[in-house]
Coordinates of C-alpha atoms and ligand atoms in Angstrom, one line a residue:
M65 CA 10.1 5.3 19.2
R66 CA 10.9 4.4 15.4
P67 CA 12.7 7.3 13.7
L68 CA 9.9 8.9 11.4
S69 CA 13.0 10.7 9.6
S70 CA 13.3 7.7 7.5
S71 CA 10.5 8.9 5.7
L72 CA 11.9 12.3 4.7
W73 CA 12.5 13.3 1.2
V74 CA 15.8 14.4 1.9
L75 CA 16.9 11.1 3.0
A76 CA 16.2 9.7 -0.5
L77 CA 19.2 11.7 -1.7
F78 CA 21.4 9.1 0.0
A79 CA 19.3 6.4 -1.1
S80 CA 20.8 3.3 -2.8
S81 CA 21.1 3.5 -6.5
V82 CA 21.1 -0.1 -6.9
S83 CA 17.6 -1.7 -7.9
A84 CA 16.6 -4.5 -5.7
R85 CA 14.3 -5.3 -8.2
F86 CA 16.7 -7.6 -10.5
S87 CA 18.5 -9.7 -7.9
D88 CA 18.3 -13.0 -6.0
F89 CA 17.9 -13.3 -2.4
E90 CA 21.5 -13.4 -2.0
A91 CA 21.4 -9.8 -2.8
F92 CA 18.2 -9.0 -1.0
K93 CA 19.5 -10.5 2.0
D94 CA 21.8 -7.4 2.6
K95 CA 19.1 -5.1 2.5
F96 CA 16.9 -7.1 4.7
N97 CA 15.0 -4.7 7.1
L98 CA 12.4 -6.8 8.9
Q99 CA 10.0 -3.9 9.1
E100 CA 10.4 -3.3 5.5
N101 CA 9.4 -6.9 4.5
L102 CA 6.1 -7.5 6.1
G103 CA 4.0 -7.0 3.0
T104 CA 1.1 -4.6 3.6
L105 CA 1.9 -4.7 7.0
S106 CA 5.3 -3.1 6.5
I107 CA 6.3 0.1 8.4
Y108 CA 6.2 3.2 6.0
H109 CA 9.6 3.3 4.2
Q110 CA 11.0 4.2 0.7
P111 CA 11.2 1.5 -1.9
Y112 CA 14.6 0.8 -3.6
F113 CA 13.9 1.7 -7.1
T114 CA 16.7 3.2 -9.2
G115 CA 17.7 6.0 -6.8
L116 CA 16.5 8.9 -9.1
S117 CA 16.8 12.4 -7.5
T118 CA 13.2 13.6 -5.9
A119 CA 14.2 17.2 -6.3
F120 CA 12.1 19.3 -8.6
P121 CA 14.0 19.6 -11.8
E122 CA 15.8 22.7 -12.3
S123 CA 14.2 23.9 -15.5
C124 CA 10.6 23.1 -14.3
E125 CA 7.7 24.6 -12.0
I126 CA 5.5 22.2 -10.4
R127 CA 2.1 23.0 -11.8
Q128 CA -0.2 20.3 -10.1
V129 CA -0.1 17.3 -7.6
H130 CA -2.3 14.4 -6.9
I131 CA -2.0 12.4 -3.5
L132 CA -3.3 8.7 -3.5
Q133 CA -2.7 7.8 0.1
R134 CA -3.2 4.6 2.1
H135 CA -4.3 4.8 5.8
G136 CA -1.6 4.6 8.6
S137 CA -0.5 1.7 10.6
R138 CA -3.5 0.0 12.1
N139 CA -4.4 -2.9 14.6
P140 CA -5.6 -6.2 12.9
A141 CA -8.8 -5.9 11.1
S142 CA -12.2 -7.7 11.7
D143 CA -12.7 -9.3 8.3
D144 CA -9.3 -10.5 7.1
G145 CA -9.1 -14.2 7.5
L146 CA -6.3 -15.6 9.0
S147 CA -4.8 -12.4 10.4
S148 CA -8.3 -11.2 11.8
A149 CA -8.2 -9.8 15.2
I150 CA -10.3 -12.7 16.6
K151 CA -7.9 -15.3 15.3
L152 CA -4.9 -13.3 16.8
V153 CA -6.4 -12.9 20.1
E154 CA -7.2 -16.6 20.3
M155 CA -3.8 -17.4 19.4
Q156 CA -2.6 -15.1 22.5
D157 CA -4.9 -17.0 24.8
K158 CA -3.9 -20.2 23.5
L159 CA -0.2 -19.4 24.3
L160 CA -1.1 -17.8 27.6
N161 CA -3.5 -20.7 28.8
G162 CA -1.2 -23.7 27.6
S163 CA -3.4 -24.8 25.3
L164 CA -0.3 -24.4 22.9
P165 CA 1.6 -26.3 25.6
I166 CA 5.4 -25.0 25.3
N167 CA 8.1 -27.2 26.7
Y168 CA 10.0 -24.7 29.0
T169 CA 12.3 -27.3 30.3
I170 CA 14.0 -27.2 26.9
P171 CA 17.2 -25.2 27.1
N172 CA 16.9 -22.0 24.9
N173 CA 13.4 -22.6 23.8
P174 CA 13.0 -19.5 21.6
F175 CA 9.2 -19.3 23.0
R176 CA 10.5 -18.8 26.7
F177 CA 9.5 -15.2 26.3
V178 CA 6.0 -16.3 26.6
R179 CA 6.3 -16.5 30.3
S180 CA 6.5 -13.1 30.9
W181 CA 4.9 -11.7 27.7
V182 CA 2.2 -9.3 27.9
P183 CA -0.1 -9.4 24.8
V184 CA -0.9 -6.0 23.0
I185 CA -3.6 -7.2 20.4
N186 CA -6.9 -6.1 22.0
I187 CA -10.2 -6.7 20.5
R188 CA -11.5 -3.5 21.3
N189 CA -9.1 -1.8 18.9
T190 CA -10.1 -4.0 15.8
D191 CA -9.9 -1.9 12.8
Q192 CA -8.5 1.1 14.3
L193 CA -5.4 3.1 13.5
S194 CA -2.5 2.6 15.8
S195 CA -0.8 5.7 17.7
M196 CA 1.9 5.1 15.1
G197 CA -0.8 5.3 12.4
R198 CA -1.8 8.7 13.5
V199 CA 1.7 10.0 13.5
E200 CA 2.6 8.8 10.2
L201 CA -0.5 10.4 8.7
F202 CA 0.5 13.6 10.4
E203 CA 4.1 13.7 9.6
M204 CA 2.9 12.8 5.8
G205 CA 0.8 15.8 5.6
R206 CA 3.2 18.1 7.0
E207 CA 6.0 17.1 4.5
V208 CA 3.6 17.1 1.5
F209 CA 2.6 20.5 2.5
T210 CA 6.2 21.5 3.0
R211 CA 7.2 20.3 -0.5
Y212 CA 4.2 21.6 -2.4
R213 CA 3.7 24.6 -0.5
E214 CA 3.5 26.9 -3.7
L215 CA 0.4 24.9 -4.8
F216 CA -1.7 25.6 -1.9
D217 CA -3.0 28.8 -2.6
A218 CA -6.6 27.8 -2.5
D219 CA -9.1 29.0 0.4
V220 CA -10.5 25.4 0.7
Y221 CA -9.3 22.0 -0.3
Y222 CA -11.7 19.1 -1.3
I223 CA -10.4 15.9 0.6
N224 CA -12.1 12.5 -0.8
T225 CA -11.8 9.6 1.5
A226 CA -13.0 6.1 1.7
A227 CA -15.7 6.2 4.5
Q228 CA -14.0 3.5 6.6
Q229 CA -13.4 5.1 10.1
R230 CA -9.2 4.6 10.0
V231 CA -9.3 5.9 6.4
K232 CA -11.5 9.1 7.5
E233 CA -9.2 9.4 10.5
S234 CA -6.2 9.0 8.5
A235 CA -7.3 12.1 6.3
E236 CA -8.0 13.9 9.5
W237 CA -4.3 13.6 11.0
Y238 CA -3.0 14.4 7.4
S239 CA -5.1 17.6 7.2
Y240 CA -4.0 18.7 10.8
G241 CA -0.4 18.0 9.3
M242 CA -1.0 20.6 6.5
F243 CA -3.0 23.2 8.3
G244 CA -3.0 22.8 11.9
E245 CA -6.1 24.1 13.8
E246 CA -7.0 25.9 10.5
M247 CA -7.9 22.7 9.0
A248 CA -11.3 23.2 10.4
N249 CA -11.7 26.2 7.8
K250 CA -9.6 25.1 4.9
T251 CA -11.2 21.5 4.3
K252 CA -14.3 19.7 2.9
F253 CA -14.4 16.2 3.2
T254 CA -16.5 14.0 1.1
Y255 CA -16.7 10.6 2.4
L256 CA -17.2 7.7 -0.2
A257 CA -19.3 4.9 0.9
E258 CA -17.4 1.6 0.8
D259 CA -20.5 -0.1 -1.3
E260 CA -21.8 0.3 -4.7
S261 CA -23.4 3.6 -4.1
P262 CA -20.5 5.8 -4.9
G263 CA -19.9 3.7 -8.7
S264 CA -17.0 5.1 -10.4
N265 CA -16.2 7.9 -7.9
S266 CA -15.5 5.0 -5.4
L267 CA -12.2 5.0 -3.6
S268 CA -12.7 1.3 -2.9
N269 CA -13.6 0.0 -6.5
Y270 CA -13.4 -3.6 -5.7
N271 CA -16.6 -2.8 -3.7
S272 CA -18.5 -0.2 -6.0
C273 CA -18.1 -2.5 -8.8
P274 CA -21.2 -4.5 -8.7
V275 CA -20.3 -7.4 -11.1
Y276 CA -17.0 -8.1 -9.2
A277 CA -18.4 -7.5 -5.9
E278 CA -21.3 -9.8 -6.3
N279 CA -19.9 -12.6 -7.8
N280 CA -16.6 -12.8 -5.7
I281 CA -14.6 -12.3 -8.8
D282 CA -10.7 -13.4 -8.0
L283 CA -11.6 -14.6 -4.4
K284 CA -11.1 -18.2 -5.1
E285 CA -8.0 -17.8 -6.9
V286 CA -6.6 -15.5 -4.2
N287 CA -7.5 -17.9 -1.5
E288 CA -6.1 -21.1 -3.5
A289 CA -3.0 -19.3 -4.3
G290 CA -2.1 -18.3 -0.9
L291 CA -3.0 -21.7 0.7
A292 CA -0.7 -23.2 -2.2
W293 CA 2.0 -21.0 -1.1
R294 CA 1.6 -21.3 2.5
N295 CA 2.0 -25.1 1.9
V296 CA 4.9 -24.7 0.2
F297 CA 6.9 -22.3 2.6
L298 CA 5.6 -22.9 5.9
P299 CA 6.1 -26.8 6.6
S300 CA 9.8 -26.4 7.3
I301 CA 9.2 -23.6 9.6
V302 CA 6.5 -25.9 11.5
N303 CA 9.1 -28.7 11.5
R304 CA 11.7 -26.4 13.0
L305 CA 9.3 -24.8 15.8
N306 CA 7.7 -28.0 16.7
P307 CA 9.9 -29.8 18.8
Y308 CA 9.6 -26.6 21.2
F309 CA 5.9 -27.9 22.2
S310 CA 5.2 -30.8 24.3
N311 CA 2.6 -33.0 23.1
Y312 CA 1.4 -30.9 20.1
N313 CA 1.5 -30.8 16.5
L314 CA 2.1 -27.2 15.5
T315 CA 0.1 -26.3 12.3
N316 CA 0.7 -24.3 9.4
E317 CA -2.1 -22.2 10.8
D318 CA -0.5 -21.9 14.0
V319 CA 2.7 -20.4 12.4
T320 CA 0.9 -18.0 10.3
S321 CA -0.6 -16.7 13.4
F322 CA 3.0 -16.1 14.5
F323 CA 4.0 -14.1 11.6
Y324 CA 1.0 -11.9 12.1
L325 CA 1.8 -11.6 15.9
C326 CA 5.2 -10.5 14.9
A327 CA 4.1 -8.0 12.4
Y328 CA 0.9 -6.3 14.5
E329 CA 3.3 -6.2 17.8
L330 CA 5.7 -4.4 15.8
T331 CA 3.2 -1.8 14.5
L332 CA 1.6 -1.5 17.9
K333 CA 4.8 -1.6 20.3
D334 CA 7.8 -1.2 17.9
E335 CA 9.3 -4.6 18.9
S336 CA 8.1 -8.4 19.2
D337 CA 9.7 -11.2 20.3
F338 CA 7.6 -13.5 17.9
C339 CA 9.9 -12.0 15.2
S340 CA 13.0 -13.6 16.7
L341 CA 11.4 -17.0 15.7
F342 CA 12.0 -16.2 12.0
N343 CA 15.0 -15.6 9.7
P344 CA 15.2 -13.3 6.8
S345 CA 14.1 -15.9 4.2
D346 CA 10.9 -17.0 6.5
I347 CA 10.1 -13.5 6.4
M348 CA 10.7 -12.8 2.6
N349 CA 8.4 -15.5 2.3
F350 CA 5.8 -14.6 4.6
E351 CA 6.0 -11.1 2.4
Y352 CA 5.6 -13.1 -0.7
S353 CA 2.3 -14.3 0.3
Y354 CA 1.1 -11.0 0.3
D355 CA 2.4 -10.4 -3.1
V356 CA 0.7 -13.7 -4.5
E357 CA -2.6 -12.7 -3.2
Y358 CA -2.6 -8.8 -4.0
S359 CA -1.5 -9.5 -7.2
L360 CA -4.6 -11.6 -8.0
Y361 CA -7.1 -9.6 -6.1
G362 CA -7.6 -7.0 -8.5
G363 CA -4.2 -6.9 -9.3
P364 CA -1.8 -7.3 -12.1
S365 CA -2.7 -11.1 -12.2
S366 CA -6.5 -10.3 -12.6
K367 CA -8.3 -9.9 -15.8
W368 CA -10.2 -7.2 -13.7
V369 CA -7.3 -4.9 -13.0
N370 CA -7.7 -2.3 -15.8
V371 CA -11.4 -2.2 -14.9
L372 CA -10.9 -1.7 -11.1
G373 CA -8.0 0.8 -11.5
G374 CA -9.6 2.7 -14.6
P375 CA -12.0 5.4 -13.1
Y376 CA -9.2 6.9 -11.0
V377 CA -6.6 6.8 -13.9
Q378 CA -9.3 8.5 -16.1
S379 CA -10.0 11.2 -13.5
L380 CA -6.3 11.7 -13.0
A381 CA -5.9 12.0 -16.6
N382 CA -8.6 14.6 -17.0
S383 CA -7.3 16.6 -14.3
L384 CA -3.8 16.5 -15.8
R385 CA -5.1 17.7 -19.3
S386 CA -7.0 20.6 -17.6
V387 CA -3.9 22.4 -17.5
Y388 CA -3.9 22.9 -21.2
N389 CA -7.1 24.7 -21.3
E390 CA -8.1 26.2 -17.9
S391 CA -6.4 29.2 -16.5
D392 CA -7.6 28.4 -12.9
Y393 CA -7.4 24.4 -12.8
Q394 CA -7.3 22.9 -9.4
K395 CA -3.7 22.3 -8.2
V396 CA -3.9 20.1 -5.2
F397 CA -5.9 17.1 -5.2
L398 CA -6.1 14.7 -2.3
A399 CA -7.6 11.1 -1.7
F400 CA -7.5 8.6 1.0
T401 CA -8.0 4.8 0.7
H402 CA -6.9 1.2 1.2
D403 CA -3.8 -0.8 -0.2
G404 CA -6.5 -2.6 -2.4
Q405 CA -7.3 0.2 -4.2
I406 CA -3.9 1.6 -4.7
I407 CA -2.5 -1.6 -6.4
P408 CA -4.9 -1.7 -9.4
V409 CA -4.5 2.0 -9.9
E410 CA -0.5 1.6 -10.4
T411 CA -1.3 -1.6 -12.4
A412 CA -3.6 0.5 -14.9
L413 CA -0.9 2.9 -14.9
G414 CA 1.7 0.2 -16.4
F415 CA 3.7 -0.3 -13.2
F416 CA 3.9 -3.8 -13.4
P417 CA 4.4 -5.5 -17.1
D418 CA 6.1 -8.4 -15.6
I419 CA 3.2 -9.7 -14.0
T420 CA 0.0 -10.5 -16.1
P421 CA -3.0 -12.9 -15.8
E422 CA -1.1 -14.8 -18.5
H423 CA 2.2 -14.7 -16.4
P424 CA 0.8 -14.6 -12.7
L425 CA 3.4 -15.0 -9.8
P426 CA 4.4 -18.5 -9.3
V427 CA 3.1 -20.3 -6.0
T428 CA 5.8 -23.1 -6.2
H429 CA 8.8 -20.8 -4.9
N430 CA 9.7 -17.3 -4.4
P431 CA 11.0 -15.4 -7.4
Y432 CA 12.5 -12.7 -5.4
S433 CA 13.0 -10.6 -8.5
Y434 CA 9.4 -9.2 -9.6
S435 CA 8.0 -5.4 -9.8
M436 CA 5.0 -5.8 -7.4
K437 CA 6.5 -5.9 -3.8
T438 CA 3.3 -4.7 -1.5
S439 CA 6.2 -3.9 1.1
S440 CA 7.5 -1.5 -1.4
F441 CA 4.4 0.0 -2.9
V442 CA 1.4 -0.3 -0.1
P443 CA 3.1 -0.4 3.3
F444 CA 1.2 1.4 6.1
A445 CA 0.9 4.9 4.9
G446 CA 1.8 4.0 1.5
N447 CA 1.0 6.6 -1.3
L448 CA 1.3 7.1 -4.9
I449 CA 2.0 11.0 -5.9
T450 CA 1.7 12.2 -9.2
E451 CA 3.4 15.6 -10.2
L452 CA 3.0 17.8 -12.9
F453 CA 5.8 20.1 -14.1
H454 CA 5.8 22.9 -16.7
C455 CA 9.4 23.3 -17.9
Q456 CA 11.4 25.6 -19.7
D457 CA 10.9 24.0 -23.2
Q458 CA 7.2 25.0 -22.4
K459 CA 6.0 21.4 -22.3
Y460 CA 4.2 19.7 -19.5
Y461 CA 6.0 16.6 -17.8
V462 CA 4.6 14.0 -15.4
R463 CA 6.2 12.0 -12.6
H464 CA 5.3 9.6 -10.2
L465 CA 6.5 9.1 -6.6
V466 CA 5.8 5.8 -4.9
N467 CA 6.3 6.6 -1.1
Q468 CA 8.2 9.6 -1.8
Q469 CA 10.7 7.9 -4.4
V470 CA 10.8 8.6 -7.9
F471 CA 9.1 5.6 -9.7
P472 CA 11.1 5.1 -12.8
L473 CA 8.9 5.4 -15.7
T474 CA 10.0 3.7 -18.8
D475 CA 7.3 3.6 -21.5
C476 CA 6.8 7.1 -22.7
G477 CA 10.2 8.9 -23.1
Y478 CA 12.4 10.8 -21.0
G479 CA 11.9 14.0 -19.6
P480 CA 13.5 17.5 -20.2
S481 CA 17.1 16.4 -19.0
N482 CA 16.7 13.7 -22.2
S483 CA 17.8 10.9 -19.8
P484 CA 15.8 8.3 -17.8
D485 CA 15.0 11.0 -15.2
G486 CA 11.2 9.1 -14.3
M487 CA 9.6 12.2 -16.2
C488 CA 7.4 11.8 -19.4
E489 CA 6.0 14.5 -21.5
L490 CA 2.3 14.7 -20.8
S491 CA 0.9 13.7 -24.1
A492 CA 3.3 10.9 -24.6
Y493 CA 2.3 9.7 -20.9
L494 CA -1.5 9.8 -21.6
N495 CA -1.1 8.1 -25.1
S496 CA 1.2 5.6 -24.0
P497 CA -0.4 2.3 -25.2
V498 CA 0.2 0.8 -21.7
R499 CA -2.3 3.1 -19.9
Y500 CA -4.1 4.4 -23.2
N501 CA -7.3 2.7 -22.4
S502 CA -7.6 3.7 -18.7
T503 CA -6.5 7.3 -19.4
H504 CA -8.9 7.8 -22.3
N505 CA -11.8 5.2 -21.3
G506 CA -11.3 4.2 -17.8
T507 CA -14.7 5.2 -16.4
D508 CA -16.7 3.7 -19.5
I509 CA -14.9 0.5 -19.3
F510 CA -15.6 0.2 -15.6
N511 CA -19.4 1.2 -15.7
D512 CA -19.5 -0.9 -18.7
A513 CA -18.1 -4.1 -17.3
C514 CA -19.1 -3.7 -13.6
K515 CA -22.6 -2.6 -14.2
A516 CA -21.8 0.1 -11.9
K517 CA -24.1 2.6 -10.3
P518 CA -24.4 5.6 -12.4
V519 CA -23.2 8.9 -10.9
N520 CA -24.6 12.4 -11.3
V521 CA -21.6 14.3 -9.7
T522 CA -17.9 13.3 -10.6
I523 CA -15.3 13.7 -8.2
N524 CA -11.7 14.5 -9.5
Y525 CA -8.8 12.7 -8.7
Ligands
LIG269 C1 -7.5 -21.3 25.9 O1 -7.9 -20.5 25.0 C2 -8.5 -21.0 23.7 C3 -8.7 -19.6 22.7 O2 -9.4 -18.7 23.3 C4 -9.8 -21.6 24.1 O3 -10.4 -22.1 22.9 C5 -9.3 -22.8 25.2 O4 -10.6 -23.2 25.4 C6 -8.8 -22.1 26.3 N1 -8.4 -23.3 26.8 C7 -8.2 -23.0 28.5 C8 -7.5 -24.4 29.1 O5 -8.8 -22.3 28.9
LIG270 C1 -12.4 29.9 10.8 O1 -13.1 30.9 10.2 C2 -14.2 31.4 10.9 C3 -14.8 32.4 10.2 O2 -14.4 32.9 9.3 C4 -13.3 32.2 12.1 O3 -13.9 33.1 13.0 C5 -12.2 31.4 12.7 O4 -11.4 32.1 13.4 C6 -11.3 30.6 11.7 N1 -11.0 29.4 12.5 C7 -9.7 29.3 12.6 C8 -9.0 28.0 13.5 O5 -8.8 29.7 11.7
LIG271 C1 10.4 -31.2 27.2 O1 11.6 -31.3 27.1 C2 12.4 -32.3 27.7 C3 14.0 -31.7 27.4 O2 14.1 -31.7 26.0 C4 12.2 -33.4 27.7 O3 13.0 -34.5 28.4 C5 10.7 -33.9 27.7 O4 10.4 -35.1 27.7 C6 9.7 -32.8 27.3 N1 8.6 -32.9 28.0 C7 7.5 -33.3 27.1 C8 6.0 -33.2 27.8 O5 7.6 -33.4 25.8
LIG272 C1 1.2 -35.6 15.7 O1 1.1 -36.3 14.7 C2 1.7 -37.4 14.5 C3 2.2 -37.9 13.3 O2 0.8 -37.8 12.6 C4 0.9 -38.5 15.4 O3 1.3 -39.8 15.3 C5 0.7 -38.0 16.8 O4 -0.5 -38.5 17.5 C6 0.2 -36.5 16.8 N1 0.4 -36.0 18.2 C7 -0.8 -35.3 18.6 C8 -0.6 -34.8 20.0 O5 -1.8 -34.9 18.2
LIG273 C1 -7.5 21.5 -24.5 O1 -6.1 21.7 -24.9 C2 -5.6 20.7 -26.0 C3 -4.2 20.6 -26.1 O2 -3.9 22.1 -26.3 C4 -6.5 20.7 -27.2 O3 -5.8 19.8 -28.1 C5 -7.9 20.7 -26.9 O4 -8.8 21.0 -28.1 C6 -8.3 21.7 -26.0 N1 -9.7 21.4 -25.4 C7 -10.7 22.3 -25.3 C8 -11.9 21.7 -24.8 O5 -10.3 23.2 -25.6
LIG274 C1 -7.4 -1.4 -25.2 O1 -8.7 -1.7 -25.5 C2 -8.9 -2.3 -26.7 C3 -10.5 -2.3 -27.1 O2 -11.1 -3.0 -26.1 C4 -8.1 -3.5 -26.6 O3 -8.2 -4.3 -27.7 C5 -6.8 -3.6 -26.0 O4 -6.2 -5.0 -26.0 C6 -6.6 -2.7 -24.9 N1 -5.3 -2.3 -24.5 C7 -4.6 -2.7 -23.3 C8 -3.4 -2.5 -23.3 O5 -5.4 -3.4 -22.5
LIG275 C1 -14.9 2.8 -24.3 O1 -15.3 1.7 -23.5 C2 -16.5 1.2 -23.7 C3 -17.0 0.0 -22.7 O2 -16.3 -1.0 -22.8 C4 -16.6 0.8 -25.1 O3 -18.0 0.5 -25.4 C5 -16.3 1.8 -26.1 O4 -16.3 1.4 -27.4 C6 -14.7 2.3 -25.7 N1 -14.7 3.6 -26.2 C7 -13.5 3.8 -27.1 C8 -13.3 5.1 -27.7 O5 -12.5 2.9 -27.1
LIG276 C1 -27.3 12.4 -6.7 O1 -28.2 11.3 -6.8 C2 -28.5 10.8 -5.5 C3 -29.3 9.8 -5.3 O2 -29.3 8.9 -6.7 C4 -29.2 12.1 -4.4 O3 -29.3 11.9 -3.1 C5 -28.6 13.3 -4.7 O4 -29.1 14.6 -4.2 C6 -27.9 13.7 -6.2 N1 -27.0 14.8 -6.3 C7 -27.1 15.6 -7.0 C8 -26.1 17.0 -7.0 O5 -28.0 15.8 -7.9

C-alpha cells in the first residue's frame, strides 16, 4: 500500500523550500516522481510551492475554514475520450488477443510482461472510486477534523456535493473520517445535479452555465490543442516502441493508451509495468497534455474562466465577510466536486497570472516552468482550503492551502508577520484587482453571461 503519511500536514515542515515553478526540466528531473506527474490522474501529494509553514500563525486564531475537495482516486471514466474505460478495455483485449502483435523473440522486449500480465481495468467499475480513493477521502476528513477541531462546534454540518456517485461517495468517506458513526446525525447532504438546474449554486459550473454547455464553448480548442501537443511529443515514443511489434505500425493513440494504462493501474493496484515503457521526460510530456487541456477548458486560457469560477468565489467572499457583522457566523464550509470545477475557481482567485487567453500554454513544446500544473493542483483527492484568521492586531487574514501546502499569495500584501507568509488582510484580499470582479460580482456575471437558471435558495461556500 502507498504510504498515506505523505499527505500529512506535519510532513510539510520538511518540504523543500525550492520552488519548482521556475526551473527547467533538468531541475524538475530531480523532483521527478512518477505518481506525482500524471496530471489529474496523479496520486494525492503536496505540491512544491515555496515551502511556507502550514502552522497556524502564533498571534492568530482560526475563525473559519472553507473546503473545496475533489473526489478520490477512481477507475477510468465513461466520458473521457481516449482515456475512457471502453478504450482502455479494448487495448487490454488487443494486447491479450494478439491483435497488437508483440514480438516476444526480441530479447528484453519491454512488452514481455504482457505474457503474464493480468489486466485490472474492469468495465463494471467504470466511473467508480477505487479502494485507494475511499482511503484517501477518509484520511483527509480525519486530518481536516483534527486540524480545525476548534471550529467544529455545530450540531449539524451542511455538506454540498456534486451529485455524481463518486463525488457523493467521496463526501461520505470524508464525513466518516470526521465523525465516525456519528456522521449519520451530524451531516445534512445537499446533492447538486450536474446539469443546468442548480444555476450559480452548482459545483460543476461548466454544466450549469447553459450558454457555455450548449455551445460547447472551449471544447474545439481543447481537442485541437490536445491533438497538436500529442502530435509533437508522441512520434518519437512511437518510433522507439514500434520495433517491439511484428507487422504492425504503432499509433499515437496506442501509446496514449499505454500512458493511461500506466496511470490507472497505479491507482488501482499501486504498480504497473506499463510505466516502465516511459522515461521521466515522456511522463512529464504526458502530464503537460493535461495542463494544456485544462488550461483551455474553463481554465486560465479560456475567456470564460472568471464566469465559471465567479459564483464560488463570490459565495466564499460573502462567507468571509460575514465574520465582520455576524456573531454566530458559519465556521466550516464543505464542498465536494471535480477537478474541472476547482481549476476555474483557482483561476478566478488569481492563482495563474502567467497564463491568459492572450498567452495560452504553447502546444509546440513543454515549457516546464508555468504555474498551472494539474498534477500539483488537482491530483486525485486534490483540494483548495481557505483559512480565515483573526490576529492580535485585531485584523482578519486569509490564507489558501492547496493540497495542504500554503499557496504563496502575492497580490495583496503580507500577513501579520509583515513578510511573504501567504496571508493577506481580508479587505486587501477581497479588493485586490485580480479577484475584485469575482468577489464582488461573480454571481451576477455568471448569471448574465450564462443565461443561467435563477436560484431561489443560495448555497454558501
Ligand atoms: C481482439 O480484441 C479487440 C478489442 O476488443 C477486438 O476488436 C478484436 O476483434 C479481437 N481480435 C481477436 C483476434 O480476437
Ligand atoms: C443519532 O441521534 C439519535 C436521536 O437523537 C440517537 O438515538 C442516536 O444514538 C444517534 N446516533 C449516533 C450514531 O450518534
Ligand atoms: C521478431 O524479432 C526477431 C528478432 O529481432 C526477428 O528476427 C523477427 O523477424 C521478428 N519477427 C517478426 C514477425 O517481425
Ligand atoms: C507500416 O507503415 C509503412 C510506412 O507507411 C508501410 O509501408 C507498411 O505497410 C505498414 N505496415 C503495416 C503492417 O501496416
Ligand atoms: C459589515 O461590516 C463591514 C466592515 O466592518 C461594514 O463596512 C459593513 O457596513 C457591515 N455591513 C452590514 C450589513 O452591517
Ligand atoms: C472587471 O470587470 C470590468 C467591468 O466589466 C472589466 O473592465 C475588467 O477588465 C474586469 N477585471 C478583470 C481583472 O477581469
Ligand atoms: C456585475 O455584473 C453584471 C453582469 O455582467 C453587470 O451588469 C453589472 O454592471 C456588474 N456590476 C458591477 C457593480 O460591476
Ligand atoms: C425552488 O424552486 C424549485 C423549482 O423551481 C422548487 O422545486 C423548490 O421547492 C423551490 N425551493 C424553495 C425553497 O422555494
